[in-house]
Tab-separated table of N, CA, C and O in Angstrom:
chain	number	residue	atom	x	y	z
A	1153	UNK	N	-156.006	-85.088	61.535
A	1153	UNK	CA	-154.859	-85.914	61.209
A	1153	UNK	C	-155.148	-87.389	61.469
A	1153	UNK	O	-154.849	-88.235	60.651
A	1154	UNK	N	-155.749	-87.720	62.604
A	1154	UNK	CA	-155.955	-89.112	62.982
A	1154	UNK	C	-157.097	-89.756	62.205
A	1154	UNK	O	-157.286	-90.954	62.289
A	1155	UNK	N	-157.851	-88.959	61.431
A	1155	UNK	CA	-158.987	-89.508	60.707
A	1155	UNK	C	-158.587	-90.597	59.722
A	1155	UNK	O	-159.368	-91.479	59.433
A	1156	UNK	N	-157.373	-90.537	59.187
A	1156	UNK	CA	-156.975	-91.544	58.214
A	1156	UNK	C	-156.041	-92.595	58.803
A	1156	UNK	O	-155.487	-93.391	58.083
A	1157	UNK	N	-155.864	-92.602	60.105
A	1157	UNK	CA	-155.032	-93.622	60.751
A	1157	UNK	C	-155.917	-94.819	61.099
A	1157	UNK	O	-156.985	-94.662	61.677
A	1158	UNK	N	-155.443	-95.982	60.724
A	1158	UNK	CA	-156.225	-97.196	60.967
A	1158	UNK	C	-155.520	-98.081	61.987
A	1158	UNK	O	-154.299	-98.134	62.045
A	1159	UNK	N	-156.330	-98.758	62.782
A	1159	UNK	CA	-155.840	-99.793	63.683
A	1159	UNK	C	-156.002	-101.102	62.920
A	1159	UNK	O	-157.074	-101.386	62.384
A	1160	UNK	N	-154.931	-101.867	62.861
A	1160	UNK	CA	-154.951	-103.131	62.137
A	1160	UNK	C	-154.838	-104.289	63.130
A	1160	UNK	O	-154.493	-104.091	64.292
A	1161	UNK	N	-155.134	-105.472	62.627
A	1161	UNK	CA	-154.929	-106.660	63.461
A	1161	UNK	C	-154.367	-107.772	62.604
A	1161	UNK	O	-154.528	-107.803	61.385
A	1162	UNK	N	-153.660	-108.674	63.273
A	1162	UNK	CA	-153.127	-109.855	62.608
A	1162	UNK	C	-153.188	-111.014	63.593
A	1162	UNK	O	-153.214	-110.803	64.806
A	1163	UNK	N	-153.211	-112.210	63.060
A	1163	UNK	CA	-153.310	-113.378	63.920
A	1163	UNK	C	-151.933	-113.849	64.364
A	1163	UNK	O	-150.933	-113.617	63.695
A	1164	UNK	N	-151.916	-114.469	65.533
A	1164	UNK	CA	-150.725	-115.166	66.017
A	1164	UNK	C	-151.202	-116.370	66.808
A	1164	UNK	O	-152.350	-116.441	67.233
A	1165	UNK	N	-150.321	-117.348	66.977
A	1165	UNK	CA	-150.680	-118.566	67.689
A	1165	UNK	C	-149.927	-118.639	69.007
A	1165	UNK	O	-148.738	-118.310	69.086
A	1166	UNK	N	-150.641	-119.048	70.051
A	1166	UNK	CA	-150.039	-119.242	71.364
A	1166	UNK	C	-150.724	-120.417	72.047
A	1166	UNK	O	-151.966	-120.446	72.124
A	1167	UNK	N	-149.950	-121.375	72.494
A	1167	UNK	CA	-150.463	-122.564	73.184
A	1167	UNK	C	-151.539	-123.276	72.361
A	1167	UNK	O	-152.560	-123.718	72.895
A	1168	UNK	N	-151.323	-123.340	71.053
A	1168	UNK	CA	-152.236	-124.063	70.178
A	1168	UNK	C	-153.514	-123.327	69.834
A	1168	UNK	O	-154.386	-123.880	69.165
A	1169	UNK	N	-153.661	-122.081	70.277
A	1169	UNK	CA	-154.851	-121.287	69.968
A	1169	UNK	C	-154.457	-120.079	69.130
A	1169	UNK	O	-153.340	-119.583	69.227
A	1170	UNK	N	-155.405	-119.602	68.335
A	1170	UNK	CA	-155.164	-118.436	67.494
A	1170	UNK	C	-155.775	-117.190	68.146
A	1170	UNK	O	-156.911	-117.220	68.622
A	1171	UNK	N	-154.991	-116.113	68.174
A	1171	UNK	CA	-155.415	-114.840	68.758
A	1171	UNK	C	-155.099	-113.710	67.780
A	1171	UNK	O	-154.403	-113.916	66.790
A	1172	UNK	N	-155.586	-112.515	68.107
A	1172	UNK	CA	-155.253	-111.327	67.320
A	1172	UNK	C	-154.360	-110.399	68.137
A	1172	UNK	O	-154.534	-110.264	69.347
A	1173	UNK	N	-153.435	-109.745	67.454
A	1173	UNK	CA	-152.707	-108.621	68.030
A	1173	UNK	C	-153.175	-107.383	67.268
A	1173	UNK	O	-153.528	-107.456	66.089
A	1174	UNK	N	-153.199	-106.252	67.945
A	1174	UNK	CA	-153.729	-105.010	67.385
A	1174	UNK	C	-152.622	-103.969	67.348
A	1174	UNK	O	-151.869	-103.830	68.315
A	1175	UNK	N	-152.542	-103.218	66.250
A	1175	UNK	CA	-151.432	-102.296	66.090
A	1175	UNK	C	-151.768	-101.184	65.104
A	1175	UNK	O	-152.727	-101.274	64.329
A	1176	UNK	N	-150.949	-100.147	65.140
A	1176	UNK	CA	-151.025	-99.024	64.210
A	1176	UNK	C	-149.661	-98.922	63.541
A	1176	UNK	O	-148.636	-98.942	64.226
A	1177	UNK	N	-149.647	-98.838	62.223
A	1177	UNK	CA	-148.402	-98.637	61.492
A	1177	UNK	C	-148.279	-97.162	61.139
A	1177	UNK	O	-149.268	-96.490	60.876
A	1178	UNK	N	-147.047	-96.671	61.132
A	1178	UNK	CA	-146.813	-95.291	60.759
A	1178	UNK	C	-145.358	-95.069	60.426
A	1178	UNK	O	-144.537	-95.987	60.490
A	1179	UNK	N	-145.035	-93.830	60.090
A	1179	UNK	CA	-143.664	-93.442	59.791
A	1179	UNK	C	-143.345	-92.201	60.603
A	1179	UNK	O	-144.086	-91.218	60.557
A	1180	UNK	N	-142.262	-92.255	61.375
A	1180	UNK	CA	-141.794	-91.127	62.169
A	1180	UNK	C	-140.335	-90.883	61.798
A	1180	UNK	O	-139.509	-91.793	61.917
A	1181	UNK	N	-140.054	-89.688	61.333
A	1181	UNK	CA	-138.699	-89.299	60.912
A	1181	UNK	C	-138.094	-90.312	59.934
A	1181	UNK	O	-136.940	-90.700	60.040
A	1182	UNK	N	-138.935	-90.777	59.017
A	1182	UNK	CA	-138.468	-91.697	57.988
A	1182	UNK	C	-138.345	-93.141	58.439
A	1182	UNK	O	-137.984	-94.007	57.659
A	1183	UNK	N	-138.665	-93.431	59.686
A	1183	UNK	CA	-138.560	-94.796	60.211
A	1183	UNK	C	-139.952	-95.403	60.345
A	1183	UNK	O	-140.839	-94.805	60.946
A	1184	UNK	N	-140.139	-96.588	59.787
A	1184	UNK	CA	-141.419	-97.286	59.929
A	1184	UNK	C	-141.556	-97.798	61.354
A	1184	UNK	O	-140.626	-98.403	61.896
A	1185	UNK	N	-142.724	-97.535	61.945
A	1185	UNK	CA	-142.984	-97.979	63.316
A	1185	UNK	C	-144.264	-98.801	63.363
A	1185	UNK	O	-145.109	-98.698	62.480
A	1186	UNK	N	-144.369	-99.606	64.386
A	1186	UNK	CA	-145.558	-100.423	64.618
A	1186	UNK	C	-145.906	-100.266	66.096
A	1186	UNK	O	-145.135	-100.679	66.969
A	1187	UNK	N	-147.033	-99.637	66.359
A	1187	UNK	CA	-147.465	-99.328	67.727
A	1187	UNK	C	-148.484	-100.370	68.172
A	1187	UNK	O	-149.572	-100.467	67.595
A	1188	UNK	N	-148.143	-101.159	69.169
A	1188	UNK	CA	-149.086	-102.142	69.705
A	1188	UNK	C	-150.123	-101.423	70.561
A	1188	UNK	O	-149.778	-100.543	71.359
A	1189	UNK	N	-151.398	-101.789	70.391
A	1189	UNK	CA	-152.465	-101.237	71.214
A	1189	UNK	C	-153.234	-102.379	71.857
A	1189	UNK	O	-153.187	-103.517	71.395
A	1190	UNK	N	-153.934	-102.039	72.946
A	1190	UNK	CA	-154.652	-103.055	73.716
A	1190	UNK	C	-155.865	-102.404	74.383
A	1190	UNK	O	-155.935	-101.175	74.484
A	1191	UNK	N	-156.800	-103.212	74.873
A	1191	UNK	CA	-157.901	-102.653	75.666
A	1191	UNK	C	-157.335	-101.978	76.916
A	1191	UNK	O	-156.253	-102.361	77.392
A	1192	UNK	N	-158.037	-100.989	77.469
A	1192	UNK	CA	-157.491	-100.214	78.584
A	1192	UNK	C	-157.128	-101.024	79.828
A	1192	UNK	O	-156.147	-100.741	80.480
A	1193	UNK	N	-157.897	-102.026	80.166
A	1193	UNK	CA	-157.653	-102.805	81.386
A	1193	UNK	C	-157.315	-104.241	81.026
A	1193	UNK	O	-157.854	-105.177	81.598
A	1194	UNK	N	-156.381	-104.414	80.109
A	1194	UNK	CA	-156.092	-105.753	79.582
A	1194	UNK	C	-155.651	-106.747	80.653
A	1194	UNK	O	-155.858	-107.939	80.508
A	1195	UNK	N	-155.078	-106.264	81.752
A	1195	UNK	CA	-154.611	-107.167	82.803
A	1195	UNK	C	-155.745	-107.650	83.711
A	1195	UNK	O	-155.670	-108.738	84.257
A	1196	UNK	N	-156.785	-106.829	83.849
A	1196	UNK	CA	-157.869	-107.188	84.765
A	1196	UNK	C	-159.178	-107.510	84.057
A	1196	UNK	O	-160.055	-108.119	84.641
A	1197	UNK	N	-159.322	-107.090	82.797
A	1197	UNK	CA	-160.562	-107.307	82.062
A	1197	UNK	C	-160.254	-108.022	80.753
A	1197	UNK	O	-160.094	-107.401	79.715
A	1198	UNK	N	-160.151	-109.325	80.798
A	1198	UNK	CA	-159.810	-110.123	79.612
A	1198	UNK	C	-160.891	-110.028	78.536
A	1198	UNK	O	-160.649	-110.332	77.379
A	1199	UNK	N	-162.086	-109.606	78.888
A	1199	UNK	CA	-163.180	-109.481	77.928
A	1199	UNK	C	-162.958	-108.328	76.952
A	1199	UNK	O	-163.625	-108.252	75.935
A	1200	UNK	N	-162.022	-107.428	77.238
A	1200	UNK	CA	-161.742	-106.310	76.340
A	1200	UNK	C	-161.363	-106.773	74.946
A	1200	UNK	O	-161.708	-106.126	73.949
A	1201	UNK	N	-160.657	-107.885	74.856
A	1201	UNK	CA	-160.290	-108.410	73.540
A	1201	UNK	C	-161.516	-108.936	72.796
A	1201	UNK	O	-161.592	-108.845	71.571
A	1202	UNK	N	-162.509	-109.462	73.515
A	1202	UNK	CA	-163.755	-109.889	72.874
A	1202	UNK	C	-164.495	-108.677	72.305
A	1202	UNK	O	-165.090	-108.761	71.230
A	1203	UNK	N	-164.458	-107.549	73.021
A	1203	UNK	CA	-165.085	-106.323	72.522
A	1203	UNK	C	-164.384	-105.878	71.243
A	1203	UNK	O	-165.030	-105.511	70.255
A	1204	UNK	N	-163.053	-105.920	71.218
A	1204	UNK	CA	-162.318	-105.566	69.997
A	1204	UNK	C	-162.704	-106.485	68.836
A	1204	UNK	O	-162.869	-106.023	67.696
A	1205	UNK	N	-162.874	-107.771	69.105
A	1205	UNK	CA	-163.288	-108.705	68.056
A	1205	UNK	C	-164.644	-108.306	67.461
A	1205	UNK	O	-164.844	-108.385	66.254
A	1206	UNK	N	-165.569	-107.859	68.301
A	1206	UNK	CA	-166.881	-107.424	67.822
A	1206	UNK	C	-166.746	-106.152	66.993
A	1206	UNK	O	-167.356	-106.024	65.926
A	1207	UNK	N	-165.942	-105.204	67.457
A	1207	UNK	CA	-165.755	-103.955	66.714
A	1207	UNK	C	-165.165	-104.242	65.335
A	1207	UNK	O	-165.624	-103.701	64.333
A	1208	UNK	N	-164.175	-105.106	65.248
A	1208	UNK	CA	-163.541	-105.406	63.970
A	1208	UNK	C	-164.431	-106.269	63.081
A	1208	UNK	O	-164.332	-106.190	61.863
A	1209	UNK	N	-165.283	-107.115	63.685
A	1209	UNK	CA	-166.116	-108.002	62.873
A	1209	UNK	C	-165.249	-108.878	61.997
A	1209	UNK	O	-164.314	-109.513	62.475
A	1210	UNK	N	-165.514	-108.889	60.698
A	1210	UNK	CA	-164.724	-109.685	59.758
A	1210	UNK	C	-163.558	-108.901	59.159
A	1210	UNK	O	-162.757	-109.460	58.415
A	1211	UNK	N	-163.469	-107.614	59.476
A	1211	UNK	CA	-162.436	-106.755	58.889
A	1211	UNK	C	-161.109	-106.931	59.620
A	1211	UNK	O	-161.064	-107.367	60.769
A	1212	UNK	N	-160.040	-106.554	58.941
A	1212	UNK	CA	-158.712	-106.621	59.545
A	1212	UNK	C	-158.198	-105.237	59.925
A	1212	UNK	O	-157.070	-105.094	60.378
A	1213	UNK	N	-159.039	-104.193	59.733
A	1213	UNK	CA	-158.672	-102.862	60.177
A	1213	UNK	C	-159.930	-102.079	60.529
A	1213	UNK	O	-161.019	-102.386	60.051
A	1214	UNK	N	-159.745	-101.084	61.395
A	1214	UNK	CA	-160.837	-100.200	61.821
A	1214	UNK	C	-160.239	-98.829	62.126
A	1214	UNK	O	-159.030	-98.693	62.339
A	1215	UNK	N	-161.091	-97.840	62.167
A	1215	UNK	CA	-160.670	-96.445	62.317
A	1215	UNK	C	-160.172	-96.135	63.731
A	1215	UNK	O	-160.769	-96.553	64.717
A	1216	UNK	N	-159.072	-95.390	63.820
A	1216	UNK	CA	-158.590	-94.874	65.102
A	1216	UNK	C	-159.320	-93.573	65.406
A	1216	UNK	O	-159.421	-92.699	64.549
A	1217	UNK	N	-159.832	-93.453	66.624
A	1217	UNK	CA	-160.497	-92.234	67.083
A	1217	UNK	C	-159.634	-91.633	68.186
A	1217	UNK	O	-159.292	-92.319	69.153
A	1218	UNK	N	-159.268	-90.361	68.029
A	1218	UNK	CA	-158.450	-89.651	69.017
A	1218	UNK	C	-159.292	-88.540	69.612
A	1218	UNK	O	-159.821	-87.702	68.884
A	1219	UNK	N	-159.423	-88.546	70.948
A	1219	UNK	CA	-160.199	-87.511	71.638
A	1219	UNK	C	-159.268	-86.781	72.601
A	1219	UNK	O	-158.844	-87.348	73.612
A	1220	UNK	N	-158.936	-85.509	72.297
A	1220	UNK	CA	-158.082	-84.742	73.208
A	1220	UNK	C	-158.824	-84.398	74.503
A	1220	UNK	O	-160.050	-84.242	74.501
A	1221	UNK	N	-158.086	-84.292	75.593
A	1221	UNK	CA	-158.683	-83.840	76.849
A	1221	UNK	C	-157.735	-82.859	77.530
A	1221	UNK	O	-156.540	-82.815	77.246
A	1222	UNK	N	-158.314	-82.085	78.436
A	1222	UNK	CA	-157.552	-81.119	79.208
A	1222	UNK	C	-158.239	-80.986	80.562
A	1222	UNK	O	-159.455	-80.832	80.628
A	1223	UNK	N	-157.453	-81.060	81.642
A	1223	UNK	CA	-158.024	-80.917	82.987
A	1223	UNK	C	-156.983	-80.322	83.909
A	1223	UNK	O	-155.794	-80.351	83.623
A	1224	UNK	N	-157.467	-79.787	85.027
A	1224	UNK	CA	-156.558	-79.226	86.027
A	1224	UNK	C	-156.406	-80.210	87.170
A	1224	UNK	O	-157.386	-80.794	87.636
A	1225	UNK	N	-155.159	-80.360	87.643
A	1225	UNK	CA	-154.929	-81.238	88.787
A	1225	UNK	C	-155.207	-80.460	90.078
A	1225	UNK	O	-155.637	-79.303	90.044
A	1226	UNK	N	-154.949	-81.087	91.207
A	1226	UNK	CA	-155.239	-80.472	92.507
A	1226	UNK	C	-154.436	-79.205	92.764
A	1226	UNK	O	-154.802	-78.397	93.607
A	1227	UNK	N	-153.350	-79.026	92.031
A	1227	UNK	CA	-152.486	-77.859	92.230
A	1227	UNK	C	-152.707	-76.788	91.162
A	1227	UNK	O	-151.939	-75.842	91.071
A	1228	UNK	N	-153.734	-76.969	90.336
A	1228	UNK	CA	-154.052	-75.997	89.303
A	1228	UNK	C	-153.260	-76.156	88.025
A	1228	UNK	O	-153.406	-75.366	87.094
A	1229	UNK	N	-152.413	-77.170	87.961
A	1229	UNK	CA	-151.623	-77.420	86.744
A	1229	UNK	C	-152.514	-78.076	85.686
A	1229	UNK	O	-153.255	-79.009	85.975
A	1230	UNK	N	-152.420	-77.576	84.467
A	1230	UNK	CA	-153.213	-78.117	83.368
A	1230	UNK	C	-152.522	-79.362	82.802
A	1230	UNK	O	-151.351	-79.327	82.458
A	1231	UNK	N	-153.272	-80.438	82.730
A	1231	UNK	CA	-152.784	-81.703	82.189
A	1231	UNK	C	-153.525	-81.945	80.881
A	1231	UNK	O	-154.752	-81.904	80.847
A	1232	UNK	N	-152.772	-82.195	79.805
A	1232	UNK	CA	-153.359	-82.436	78.488
A	1232	UNK	C	-152.967	-83.825	77.998
A	1232	UNK	O	-151.904	-84.324	78.343
A	1233	UNK	N	-153.829	-84.401	77.196
A	1233	UNK	CA	-153.524	-85.698	76.611
A	1233	UNK	C	-154.605	-86.118	75.644
A	1233	UNK	O	-155.461	-85.313	75.258
A	1234	UNK	N	-154.585	-87.367	75.272
A	1234	UNK	CA	-155.579	-87.935	74.355
A	1234	UNK	C	-156.081	-89.251	74.904
A	1234	UNK	O	-155.350	-89.978	75.576
A	1235	UNK	N	-157.330	-89.542	74.599
A	1235	UNK	CA	-157.840	-90.890	74.787
A	1235	UNK	C	-158.034	-91.470	73.392
A	1235	UNK	O	-158.179	-90.725	72.410
A	1236	UNK	N	-158.020	-92.791	73.298
A	1236	UNK	CA	-158.069	-93.451	72.001
A	1236	UNK	C	-159.159	-94.511	71.996
A	1236	UNK	O	-159.463	-95.123	73.018
A	1237	UNK	N	-159.718	-94.725	70.817
A	1237	UNK	CA	-160.709	-95.784	70.625
A	1237	UNK	C	-160.567	-96.292	69.200
A	1237	UNK	O	-159.958	-95.645	68.344
A	1238	UNK	N	-161.133	-97.455	68.959
A	1238	UNK	CA	-161.218	-98.009	67.622
A	1238	UNK	C	-162.704	-98.087	67.284
A	1238	UNK	O	-163.523	-98.408	68.142
A	1239	UNK	N	-163.044	-97.727	66.024
A	1239	UNK	CA	-164.455	-97.610	65.647
A	1239	UNK	C	-164.685	-98.231	64.275
A	1239	UNK	O	-163.867	-98.107	63.374
A	1240	UNK	N	-165.847	-98.879	64.159
A	1240	UNK	CA	-166.290	-99.399	62.861
A	1240	UNK	C	-167.794	-99.180	62.740
A	1240	UNK	O	-168.471	-98.831	63.724
A	1241	UNK	N	-168.307	-99.397	61.533
A	1241	UNK	CA	-169.723	-99.162	61.244
A	1241	UNK	C	-170.303	-100.356	60.500
A	1241	UNK	O	-169.636	-100.940	59.650
A	1242	UNK	N	-171.543	-100.684	60.811
A	1242	UNK	CA	-172.277	-101.673	60.029
A	1242	UNK	C	-172.837	-101.007	58.778
A	1242	UNK	O	-172.875	-99.776	58.694
A	1243	UNK	N	-173.347	-101.810	57.856
A	1243	UNK	CA	-173.948	-101.286	56.635
A	1243	UNK	C	-175.107	-100.348	56.936
A	1243	UNK	O	-175.372	-99.416	56.186
A	1244	UNK	N	-175.825	-100.591	58.044
A	1244	UNK	CA	-176.980	-99.754	58.396
A	1244	UNK	C	-176.589	-98.513	59.203
A	1244	UNK	O	-177.444	-97.753	59.659
A	1245	UNK	N	-175.276	-98.301	59.410
A	1245	UNK	CA	-174.819	-97.113	60.131
A	1245	UNK	C	-174.590	-97.317	61.617
A	1245	UNK	O	-174.153	-96.394	62.309
A	1246	UNK	N	-174.864	-98.507	62.135
A	1246	UNK	CA	-174.624	-98.788	63.554
A	1246	UNK	C	-173.140	-98.652	63.861
A	1246	UNK	O	-172.302	-99.171	63.129
A	1247	UNK	N	-172.831	-97.927	64.948
A	1247	UNK	CA	-171.438	-97.676	65.328
A	1247	UNK	C	-171.003	-98.686	66.391
A	1247	UNK	O	-171.733	-98.931	67.362
A	1248	UNK	N	-169.814	-99.257	66.214
A	1248	UNK	CA	-169.206	-100.146	67.197
A	1248	UNK	C	-167.887	-99.513	67.616
A	1248	UNK	O	-167.096	-99.126	66.760
A	1249	UNK	N	-167.659	-99.401	68.927
A	1249	UNK	CA	-166.465	-98.699	69.393
A	1249	UNK	C	-165.944	-99.342	70.671
A	1249	UNK	O	-166.724	-99.824	71.491
A	1250	UNK	N	-164.623	-99.316	70.811
A	1250	UNK	CA	-163.977	-99.852	72.004
A	1250	UNK	C	-162.775	-98.971	72.332
A	1250	UNK	O	-161.979	-98.653	71.451
A	1251	UNK	N	-162.633	-98.565	73.598
A	1251	UNK	CA	-161.435	-97.805	73.969
A	1251	UNK	C	-160.192	-98.677	73.846
A	1251	UNK	O	-160.255	-99.891	74.053
A	1252	UNK	N	-159.083	-98.044	73.475
A	1252	UNK	CA	-157.792	-98.727	73.420
A	1252	UNK	C	-156.741	-97.818	74.024
A	1252	UNK	O	-156.994	-96.633	74.264
A	1253	UNK	N	-155.571	-98.382	74.261
A	1253	UNK	CA	-154.433	-97.592	74.746
A	1253	UNK	C	-153.161	-98.208	74.195
A	1253	UNK	O	-153.150	-99.388	73.805
A	1254	UNK	N	-152.083	-97.420	74.138
A	1254	UNK	CA	-150.804	-98.014	73.753
A	1254	UNK	C	-150.436	-99.116	74.745
A	1254	UNK	O	-150.640	-98.975	75.957
A	1255	UNK	N	-149.929	-100.226	74.240
A	1255	UNK	CA	-149.684	-101.396	75.083
A	1255	UNK	C	-148.512	-101.218	76.052
A	1255	UNK	O	-148.536	-101.737	77.162
A	1256	UNK	N	-147.473	-100.497	75.625
A	1256	UNK	CA	-146.278	-100.326	76.450
A	1256	UNK	C	-145.882	-98.847	76.457
A	1256	UNK	O	-146.387	-98.058	75.669
A	1257	UNK	N	-144.943	-98.503	77.315
A	1257	UNK	CA	-144.457	-97.125	77.390
A	1257	UNK	C	-143.867	-96.688	76.056
A	1257	UNK	O	-144.106	-95.570	75.600
A	1258	UNK	N	-143.109	-97.559	75.403
A	1258	UNK	CA	-142.531	-97.214	74.105
A	1258	UNK	C	-143.624	-96.978	73.063
A	1258	UNK	O	-143.502	-96.085	72.207
A	1259	UNK	N	-144.708	-97.747	73.124
A	1259	UNK	CA	-145.831	-97.544	72.202
A	1259	UNK	C	-146.485	-96.182	72.442
A	1259	UNK	O	-146.884	-95.501	71.504
A	1260	UNK	N	-146.572	-95.784	73.701
A	1260	UNK	CA	-147.134	-94.469	74.037
A	1260	UNK	C	-146.258	-93.361	73.455
A	1260	UNK	O	-146.764	-92.389	72.881
A	1261	UNK	N	-144.958	-93.508	73.561
A	1261	UNK	CA	-144.036	-92.521	72.996
A	1261	UNK	C	-144.208	-92.430	71.481
A	1261	UNK	O	-144.288	-91.331	70.916
A	1262	UNK	N	-144.262	-93.576	70.809
A	1262	UNK	CA	-144.451	-93.574	69.365
A	1262	UNK	C	-145.796	-92.960	68.975
A	1262	UNK	O	-145.895	-92.236	67.983
A	1263	UNK	N	-146.839	-93.243	69.752
A	1263	UNK	CA	-148.169	-92.695	69.457
A	1263	UNK	C	-148.120	-91.171	69.522
A	1263	UNK	O	-148.642	-90.491	68.625
A	1264	UNK	N	-147.470	-90.631	70.544
A	1264	UNK	CA	-147.350	-89.175	70.668
A	1264	UNK	C	-146.583	-88.596	69.483
A	1264	UNK	O	-146.949	-87.533	68.958
A	1265	UNK	N	-145.529	-89.261	69.046
A	1265	UNK	CA	-144.751	-88.794	67.897
A	1265	UNK	C	-145.579	-88.843	66.612
A	1265	UNK	O	-145.548	-87.913	65.808
A	1266	UNK	N	-146.326	-89.919	66.417
A	1266	UNK	CA	-147.110	-90.104	65.201
A	1266	UNK	C	-148.217	-89.057	65.085
A	1266	UNK	O	-148.523	-88.591	63.995
A	1267	UNK	N	-148.813	-88.680	66.210
A	1267	UNK	CA	-149.968	-87.787	66.179
A	1267	UNK	C	-149.612	-86.304	66.231
A	1267	UNK	O	-150.496	-85.465	66.250
A	1268	UNK	N	-148.343	-85.954	66.249
A	1268	UNK	CA	-147.945	-84.537	66.279
A	1268	UNK	C	-148.308	-83.836	65.016
A	1268	UNK	O	-148.371	-84.271	63.963
């Protein structure tokens, strides 16, 4: 299902500088949604956005990669979820990839709804 979902980016200006915001568009129950995504440690690792810039290169969209996981906690309860990344390829087949996550709790909820 996630093979055809793309992560897009668009420019915005802040304090006289141009930056990119990253997002996924989709439709859930007939409503258009826009899910903001960010590097996993955006608060402590500002370089994550530079990695995203390299993955996107000159393109304005790249492939969403969804990797399911399952593990047991200390009490034997099974915890399931997904990790996410954005991926692109050079003409020679070189793969560029960066982990991402939903930016806010509401984005996480929308992501779960979109990927059902």
